[in-house]
Amino acid sequence: MNARAGRRAGALAGLGAVALAGVFAASASSLTISAGKASAGRTPVASCGTVVSSMVSWNVVAGNVTSVTLTGLPAGCVGARVTITLRGAANAKLAEVGPVLLTGTTQRLSPLSANPGASVVLSSSLVLTGP
Amino acid sequence: MRPAVLLATAAGAAVLLAVPTPGWGALLGVTSAMLAATAPATPIAYPNSVVSANGGTVTGRPERFDTVTVVFSVQLSQATLCSTWTNGTSSRSVTGTVSITNGGAGNDVLTVTTVPVGTCASGFRFGSLDLGSPGYVTATRTYGTSTIALTQTVTATTLRITLGTASGAGTTVSGGSVMVYTPDPLVADLSGNRCGLNTASSPSVVQL
């Protein structure tokens, strides 16, 4: 790597670090990351929609979660791949399903990697990634 | 699959950074066209189990004294089940008519169809129970003088339906699928958390 290329790589790394630091700083209160910051000069991030209002419901067999149904997903996210993770105490991962193709604004996801007791699932995280 | 970083706040808002495989420390490139993430709340009020038991003479055939028992995850607001019920009483029941609707090629479905309007002005909000087979009845049957009993603790609610006198004979199912209970979506706990779309399935593939 010549000196010019090295400086360019260093600058890009710096941009990435700045962008990431900005994200962490913003995450403490609200997430206001812009597409430009995240992309660091490359492909812009295009959100497929607001998923904060999405809801999780589940099917339970004898107290254990066997499948998860997502509702209220943005229509713009259809075609993305969805992953949901169920978490317990200390944010421990209890079960996961995905990534699977999102075919509608409501989707049932199964099978889960495990069938945790419904009462010990305290939170969930939902991630949509593009094709 | 590309590795990704999910950042979520306590309030549930989140953003996803999809990161290309080679060296994201050197180049934070976001390559996905559609990105979104969140931390949706998990259900609070939901059916935690549903089972049936044979109280008649033949397992797999709906008969008088057969039972269906649903246990919910929380103490429900009894008024959301039946208008005159209050939570001052932890054990109560109402007598009414339960129906098993012939699903034709589809599965037969059990519902609570009639209770005294003086007790439950808007009916009893049981929801529906897909029995997992089309074979339990060949025509819609009603079960008069069925009992819907509630028992409650501070952490759970149990509903038990005991079938009454049948309007006609059922048929015997020897192998079906699990039954799926879908509560009335308006049924809620004391804090107003509704059961929504949460469901429970039976462990057994033969019911009643």
GROMACS .gro file of C-alpha atoms in nm:
model
  339
    1MET     CA    1   0.000   0.000   0.000
    2ASN     CA    2   0.147   0.333  -0.101
    3ALA     CA    3   0.138   0.640   0.121
    4ARG     CA    4  -0.159   0.797  -0.059
    5ALA     CA    5  -0.364   0.483  -0.041
    6GLY     CA    6  -0.269   0.444   0.319
    7ARG     CA    7  -0.385   0.794   0.402
    8ARG     CA    8  -0.713   0.729   0.216
    9ALA     CA    9  -0.775   0.407   0.405
   10GLY     CA   10  -0.694   0.581   0.727
   11ALA     CA   11  -0.935   0.858   0.650
   12LEU     CA   12  -1.211   0.612   0.571
   13ALA     CA   13  -1.144   0.423   0.890
   14GLY     CA   14  -1.164   0.750   1.074
   15LEU     CA   15  -1.497   0.830   0.913
   16GLY     CA   16  -1.627   0.491   1.012
   17ALA     CA   17  -1.511   0.538   1.367
   18VAL     CA   18  -1.671   0.880   1.384
   19ALA     CA   19  -1.995   0.747   1.244
   20LEU     CA   20  -2.001   0.456   1.488
   21ALA     CA   21  -1.917   0.681   1.779
   22GLY     CA   22  -2.203   0.904   1.674
   23VAL     CA   23  -2.438   0.611   1.678
   24PHE     CA   24  -2.337   0.504   2.025
   25ALA     CA   25  -2.368   0.858   2.151
   26ALA     CA   26  -2.712   0.890   2.000
   27SER     CA   27  -2.835   0.556   2.125
   28ALA     CA   28  -2.833   0.677   2.482
   29SER     CA   29  -3.143   0.884   2.426
   30SER     CA   30  -3.279   0.856   2.078
   31LEU     CA   31  -3.150   0.721   1.756
   32THR     CA   32  -3.114   0.989   1.499
   33ILE     CA   33  -2.850   0.836   1.285
   34SER     CA   34  -2.863   0.960   0.930
   35ALA     CA   35  -2.807   0.755   0.623
   36GLY     CA   36  -2.504   0.958   0.531
   37LYS     CA   37  -2.327   0.897   0.859
   38ALA     CA   38  -2.386   0.526   0.853
   39SER     CA   39  -2.279   0.472   0.499
   40ALA     CA   40  -1.949   0.655   0.542
   41GLY     CA   41  -1.948   0.758   0.183
   42ARG     CA   42  -2.069   0.434   0.038
   43THR     CA   43  -2.418   0.296  -0.027
   44PRO     CA   44  -2.673   0.496   0.174
   45VAL     CA   45  -2.893   0.323   0.429
   46ALA     CA   46  -3.253   0.316   0.318
   47SER     CA   47  -3.486   0.219   0.598
   48CYS     CA   48  -3.776   0.004   0.487
   49GLY     CA   49  -4.010   0.165   0.736
   50THR     CA   50  -4.085   0.231   1.100
   51VAL     CA   51  -4.100  -0.094   1.293
   52VAL     CA   52  -4.133   0.045   1.644
   53SER     CA   53  -4.506  -0.021   1.638
   54SER     CA   54  -4.460  -0.383   1.535
   55MET     CA   55  -4.600  -0.635   1.778
   56VAL     CA   56  -4.501  -0.982   1.883
   57SER     CA   57  -4.754  -1.245   1.976
   58TRP     CA   58  -4.689  -1.610   2.024
   59ASN     CA   59  -4.827  -1.960   2.035
   60VAL     CA   60  -4.771  -2.148   2.356
   61VAL     CA   61  -4.784  -2.522   2.417
   62ALA     CA   62  -4.784  -2.627   2.779
   63GLY     CA   63  -4.622  -2.302   2.882
   64ASN     CA   64  -4.351  -2.300   2.616
   65VAL     CA   65  -4.328  -2.068   2.318
   66THR     CA   66  -4.337  -2.266   1.994
   67SER     CA   67  -4.386  -1.995   1.735
   68VAL     CA   68  -4.393  -1.618   1.708
   69THR     CA   69  -4.626  -1.403   1.502
   70LEU     CA   70  -4.523  -1.053   1.400
   71THR     CA   71  -4.785  -0.794   1.313
   72GLY     CA   72  -4.773  -0.433   1.209
   73LEU     CA   73  -4.465  -0.469   0.994
   74PRO     CA   74  -4.422  -0.195   0.734
   75ALA     CA   75  -4.531  -0.293   0.385
   76GLY     CA   76  -4.206  -0.149   0.259
   77CYS     CA   77  -4.016  -0.421   0.443
   78VAL     CA   78  -4.181  -0.706   0.252
   79GLY     CA   79  -3.903  -0.889   0.074
   80ALA     CA   80  -3.655  -0.828   0.352
   81ARG     CA   81  -3.526  -1.105   0.576
   82VAL     CA   82  -3.647  -1.104   0.931
   83THR     CA   83  -3.487  -1.243   1.243
   84ILE     CA   84  -3.638  -1.233   1.590
   85THR     CA   85  -3.457  -1.318   1.909
   86LEU     CA   86  -3.626  -1.390   2.240
   87ARG     CA   87  -3.430  -1.288   2.545
   88GLY     CA   88  -3.451  -1.356   2.914
   89ALA     CA   89  -3.285  -1.229   3.227
   90ALA     CA   90  -2.960  -1.042   3.178
   91ASN     CA   91  -3.051  -1.015   2.811
   92ALA     CA   92  -2.958  -1.380   2.758
   93LYS     CA   93  -3.064  -1.524   2.424
   94LEU     CA   94  -3.326  -1.793   2.476
   95ALA     CA   95  -3.439  -1.863   2.123
   96GLU     CA   96  -3.417  -1.729   1.773
   97VAL     CA   97  -3.575  -1.777   1.436
   98GLY     CA   98  -3.455  -1.640   1.106
   99PRO     CA   99  -3.345  -1.491   0.888
  100VAL     CA  100  -3.649  -1.581   0.682
  101LEU     CA  101  -3.809  -1.402   0.391
  102LEU     CA  102  -4.076  -1.155   0.496
  103THR     CA  103  -4.378  -1.213   0.274
  104GLY     CA  104  -4.633  -0.981   0.435
  105THR     CA  105  -4.697  -0.730   0.708
  106THR     CA  106  -4.803  -1.015   0.937
  107GLN     CA  107  -4.592  -1.325   0.955
  108ARG     CA  108  -4.567  -1.633   1.170
  109LEU     CA  109  -4.215  -1.750   1.237
  110SER     CA  110  -4.125  -2.105   1.333
  111PRO     CA  111  -3.956  -2.324   1.431
  112LEU     CA  112  -3.765  -2.152   1.704
  113SER     CA  113  -3.415  -2.265   1.788
  114ALA     CA  114  -3.553  -2.358   2.131
  115ASN     CA  115  -3.890  -2.345   2.306
  116PRO     CA  116  -3.841  -2.133   2.616
  117GLY     CA  117  -4.099  -2.097   2.886
  118ALA     CA  118  -4.318  -1.803   2.796
  119SER     CA  119  -4.289  -1.659   3.145
  120VAL     CA  120  -3.911  -1.629   3.126
  121VAL     CA  121  -3.906  -1.439   2.798
  122LEU     CA  122  -3.861  -1.077   2.899
  123SER     CA  123  -3.780  -0.903   2.573
  124SER     CA  124  -3.731  -0.952   2.206
  125SER     CA  125  -3.532  -0.798   1.927
  126LEU     CA  126  -3.641  -0.783   1.568
  127VAL     CA  127  -3.402  -0.725   1.282
  128LEU     CA  128  -3.483  -0.679   0.915
  129THR     CA  129  -3.205  -0.699   0.665
  130GLY     CA  130  -3.224  -0.621   0.299
  131PRO     CA  131  -3.181  -0.863   0.015
  132MET     CA  132  -2.505  -1.378   0.576
  133ARG     CA  133  -2.348  -1.046   0.659
  134PRO     CA  134  -2.259  -0.974   1.016
  135ALA     CA  135  -2.462  -0.695   1.165
  136VAL     CA  136  -2.465  -0.463   1.459
  137LEU     CA  137  -2.792  -0.390   1.634
  138LEU     CA  138  -2.811  -0.092   1.861
  139ALA     CA  139  -3.120  -0.067   2.076
  140THR     CA  140  -3.221   0.188   2.334
  141ALA     CA  141  -3.407   0.127   2.654
  142ALA     CA  142  -3.713   0.282   2.497
  143GLY     CA  143  -3.713   0.017   2.230
  144ALA     CA  144  -3.600   0.224   1.935
  145ALA     CA  145  -3.317   0.070   1.745
  146VAL     CA  146  -3.117   0.086   1.430
  147LEU     CA  147  -2.936  -0.182   1.241
  148LEU     CA  148  -2.607  -0.149   1.070
  149ALA     CA  149  -2.547  -0.422   0.816
  150VAL     CA  150  -2.178  -0.460   0.774
  151PRO     CA  151  -1.995  -0.619   0.483
  152THR     CA  152  -1.783  -0.918   0.567
  153PRO     CA  153  -1.433  -0.786   0.503
  154GLY     CA  154  -1.295  -0.545   0.756
  155TRP     CA  155  -1.572  -0.320   0.880
  156GLY     CA  156  -1.327  -0.152   1.107
  157ALA     CA  157  -1.157  -0.016   0.801
  158LEU     CA  158  -1.465   0.063   0.601
  159LEU     CA  159  -1.812   0.092   0.747
  160GLY     CA  160  -2.006   0.011   0.434
  161VAL     CA  161  -2.379  -0.037   0.455
  162THR     CA  162  -2.490  -0.252   0.170
  163SER     CA  163  -2.853  -0.340   0.237
  164ALA     CA  164  -3.134  -0.156   0.067
  165MET     CA  165  -3.393  -0.226   0.335
  166LEU     CA  166  -3.304  -0.201   0.701
  167ALA     CA  167  -3.506  -0.177   1.014
  168ALA     CA  168  -3.491  -0.304   1.370
  169THR     CA  169  -3.677  -0.271   1.693
  170ALA     CA  170  -3.729  -0.432   2.028
  171PRO     CA  171  -4.100  -0.513   2.037
  172ALA     CA  172  -4.262  -0.578   2.370
  173THR     CA  173  -4.332  -0.940   2.452
  174PRO     CA  174  -4.685  -1.049   2.541
  175ILE     CA  175  -4.811  -1.013   2.896
  176ALA     CA  176  -5.163  -1.155   2.880
  177TYR     CA  177  -5.184  -1.475   2.681
  178PRO     CA  178  -5.316  -1.830   2.705
  179ASN     CA  179  -5.041  -2.037   2.857
  180SER     CA  180  -5.193  -2.380   2.796
  181VAL     CA  181  -5.500  -2.557   2.664
  182VAL     CA  182  -5.591  -2.918   2.723
  183SER     CA  183  -5.900  -3.131   2.695
  184ALA     CA  184  -6.010  -3.436   2.888
  185ASN     CA  185  -6.255  -3.712   2.825
  186GLY     CA  186  -6.533  -3.712   3.079
  187GLY     CA  187  -6.775  -3.919   2.878
  188THR     CA  188  -6.743  -4.272   2.747
  189VAL     CA  189  -6.532  -4.242   2.432
  190THR     CA  190  -6.204  -4.057   2.395
  191GLY     CA  191  -6.194  -3.849   2.079
  192ARG     CA  192  -6.572  -3.796   2.065
  193PRO     CA  193  -6.733  -3.481   2.208
  194GLU     CA  194  -6.974  -3.586   2.480
  195ARG     CA  195  -7.137  -3.460   2.794
  196PHE     CA  196  -6.886  -3.406   3.076
  197ASP     CA  197  -6.589  -3.371   2.843
  198THR     CA  198  -6.380  -3.073   2.947
  199VAL     CA  199  -6.158  -2.807   2.794
  200THR     CA  200  -5.923  -2.619   3.026
  201VAL     CA  201  -5.740  -2.300   2.939
  202VAL     CA  202  -5.486  -2.138   3.170
  203PHE     CA  203  -5.392  -1.775   3.116
  204SER     CA  204  -5.064  -1.615   3.209
  205VAL     CA  205  -5.214  -1.349   3.432
  206GLN     CA  206  -5.505  -1.254   3.648
  207LEU     CA  207  -5.761  -1.144   3.393
  208SER     CA  208  -6.010  -0.868   3.435
  209GLN     CA  209  -6.321  -1.080   3.473
  210ALA     CA  210  -6.542  -0.811   3.328
  211THR     CA  211  -6.367  -0.853   2.994
  212LEU     CA  212  -6.495  -1.211   2.991
  213CYS     CA  213  -6.844  -1.148   3.120
  214SER     CA  214  -6.992  -0.805   3.185
  215THR     CA  215  -7.124  -0.854   3.538
  216TRP     CA  216  -6.824  -1.041   3.671
  217THR     CA  217  -6.586  -0.855   3.896
  218ASN     CA  218  -6.253  -0.953   4.041
  219GLY     CA  219  -6.379  -0.961   4.395
  220THR     CA  220  -6.458  -1.329   4.351
  221SER     CA  221  -6.188  -1.577   4.259
  222SER     CA  222  -6.415  -1.864   4.165
  223ARG     CA  223  -6.740  -1.849   3.972
  224SER     CA  224  -6.926  -2.007   3.683
  225VAL     CA  225  -7.201  -1.953   3.433
  226THR     CA  226  -7.420  -2.204   3.255
  227GLY     CA  227  -7.477  -2.167   2.884
  228THR     CA  228  -7.462  -2.330   2.546
  229VAL     CA  229  -7.141  -2.441   2.383
  230SER     CA  230  -7.135  -2.520   2.013
  231ILE     CA  231  -6.909  -2.727   1.797
  232THR     CA  232  -6.944  -2.591   1.447
  233ASN     CA  233  -6.902  -2.836   1.164
  234GLY     CA  234  -6.613  -2.709   0.961
  235GLY     CA  235  -6.691  -2.920   0.657
  236ALA     CA  236  -6.353  -2.992   0.507
  237GLY     CA  237  -6.200  -2.761   0.764
  238ASN     CA  238  -6.154  -2.826   1.130
  239ASP     CA  239  -6.447  -2.821   1.368
  240VAL     CA  240  -6.453  -2.526   1.605
  241LEU     CA  241  -6.579  -2.499   1.962
  242THR     CA  242  -6.725  -2.170   2.087
  243VAL     CA  243  -6.944  -2.046   2.369
  244THR     CA  244  -7.259  -1.935   2.190
  245THR     CA  245  -7.519  -1.850   2.452
  246VAL     CA  246  -7.513  -1.740   2.812
  247PRO     CA  247  -7.781  -1.548   3.004
  248VAL     CA  248  -7.776  -1.184   2.894
  249GLY     CA  249  -7.845  -1.083   3.250
  250THR     CA  250  -7.508  -1.228   3.343
  251CYS     CA  251  -7.298  -1.155   3.037
  252ALA     CA  252  -7.465  -0.877   2.843
  253SER     CA  253  -7.230  -0.905   2.547
  254GLY     CA  254  -7.202  -1.281   2.564
  255PHE     CA  255  -6.916  -1.472   2.716
  256ARG     CA  256  -6.589  -1.374   2.550
  257PHE     CA  257  -6.425  -1.712   2.534
  258GLY     CA  258  -6.287  -1.689   2.184
  259SER     CA  259  -6.263  -2.002   1.972
  260LEU     CA  260  -6.106  -2.342   1.985
  261ASP     CA  261  -6.003  -2.507   1.659
  262LEU     CA  262  -6.026  -2.875   1.746
  263GLY     CA  263  -5.763  -2.979   1.493
  264SER     CA  264  -5.982  -3.211   1.288
  265PRO     CA  265  -6.300  -3.195   1.076
  266GLY     CA  266  -6.413  -3.525   1.226
  267TYR     CA  267  -6.565  -3.444   1.566
  268VAL     CA  268  -6.910  -3.357   1.432
  269THR     CA  269  -7.081  -3.414   1.098
  270ALA     CA  270  -7.324  -3.130   1.163
  271THR     CA  271  -7.306  -2.842   1.405
  272ARG     CA  272  -7.390  -2.959   1.756
  273THR     CA  273  -7.491  -2.760   2.059
  274TYR     CA  274  -7.426  -2.861   2.417
  275GLY     CA  275  -7.690  -2.712   2.641
  276THR     CA  276  -7.635  -2.651   3.011
  277SER     CA  277  -7.261  -2.649   2.964
  278THR     CA  278  -7.064  -2.496   3.247
  279ILE     CA  279  -6.797  -2.229   3.203
  280ALA     CA  280  -6.607  -2.205   3.528
  281LEU     CA  281  -6.341  -1.954   3.625
  282THR     CA  282  -6.082  -1.981   3.899
  283GLN     CA  283  -5.823  -1.716   3.964
  284THR     CA  284  -5.510  -1.649   4.158
  285VAL     CA  285  -5.304  -1.333   4.156
  286THR     CA  286  -5.083  -1.483   3.887
  287ALA     CA  287  -5.313  -1.688   3.665
  288THR     CA  288  -5.667  -1.744   3.543
  289THR     CA  289  -5.819  -2.079   3.455
  290LEU     CA  290  -6.129  -2.132   3.244
  291ARG     CA  291  -6.283  -2.475   3.232
  292ILE     CA  292  -6.567  -2.567   3.001
  293THR     CA  293  -6.763  -2.881   3.079
  294LEU     CA  294  -6.987  -2.991   2.795
  295GLY     CA  295  -7.354  -3.032   2.869
  296THR     CA  296  -7.623  -3.224   2.688
  297ALA     CA  297  -7.556  -3.266   2.317
  298SER     CA  298  -7.808  -3.184   2.047
  299GLY     CA  299  -7.682  -3.483   1.851
  300ALA     CA  300  -7.409  -3.738   1.855
  301GLY     CA  301  -7.052  -3.651   1.776
  302THR     CA  302  -6.813  -3.877   1.592
  303THR     CA  303  -6.487  -4.025   1.706
  304VAL     CA  304  -6.150  -3.891   1.595
  305SER     CA  305  -5.856  -4.123   1.639
  306GLY     CA  306  -5.589  -3.903   1.484
  307GLY     CA  307  -5.601  -3.532   1.415
  308SER     CA  308  -5.387  -3.233   1.488
  309VAL     CA  309  -5.331  -3.025   1.796
  310MET     CA  310  -5.617  -2.795   1.888
  311VAL     CA  311  -5.550  -2.423   1.881
  312TYR     CA  312  -5.716  -2.185   2.122
  313THR     CA  313  -5.756  -1.824   2.017
  314PRO     CA  314  -5.890  -1.603   2.297
  315ASP     CA  315  -6.124  -1.318   2.231
  316PRO     CA  316  -5.883  -1.033   2.151
  317LEU     CA  317  -6.062  -0.798   2.392
  318VAL     CA  318  -5.995  -1.013   2.695
  319ALA     CA  319  -5.742  -0.830   2.910
  320ASP     CA  320  -5.566  -0.834   3.242
  321LEU     CA  321  -5.617  -0.588   3.527
  322SER     CA  322  -5.380  -0.340   3.362
  323GLY     CA  323  -5.560  -0.351   3.030
  324ASN     CA  324  -5.309  -0.570   2.849
  325ARG     CA  325  -5.513  -0.757   2.593
  326CYS     CA  326  -5.466  -1.115   2.484
  327GLY     CA  327  -5.453  -0.993   2.126
  328LEU     CA  328  -5.338  -1.253   1.879
  329ASN     CA  329  -5.168  -1.483   2.123
  330THR     CA  330  -5.272  -1.847   2.100
  331ALA     CA  331  -5.218  -2.174   2.278
  332SER     CA  332  -5.203  -2.524   2.134
  333SER     CA  333  -5.263  -2.857   2.300
  334PRO     CA  334  -4.993  -3.117   2.338
  335SER     CA  335  -5.238  -3.388   2.226
  336VAL     CA  336  -5.364  -3.454   1.872
  337VAL     CA  337  -5.685  -3.621   1.991
  338GLN     CA  338  -5.927  -3.408   2.188
  339LEU     CA  339  -6.219  -3.455   2.420
   0.00000   0.00000   0.00000
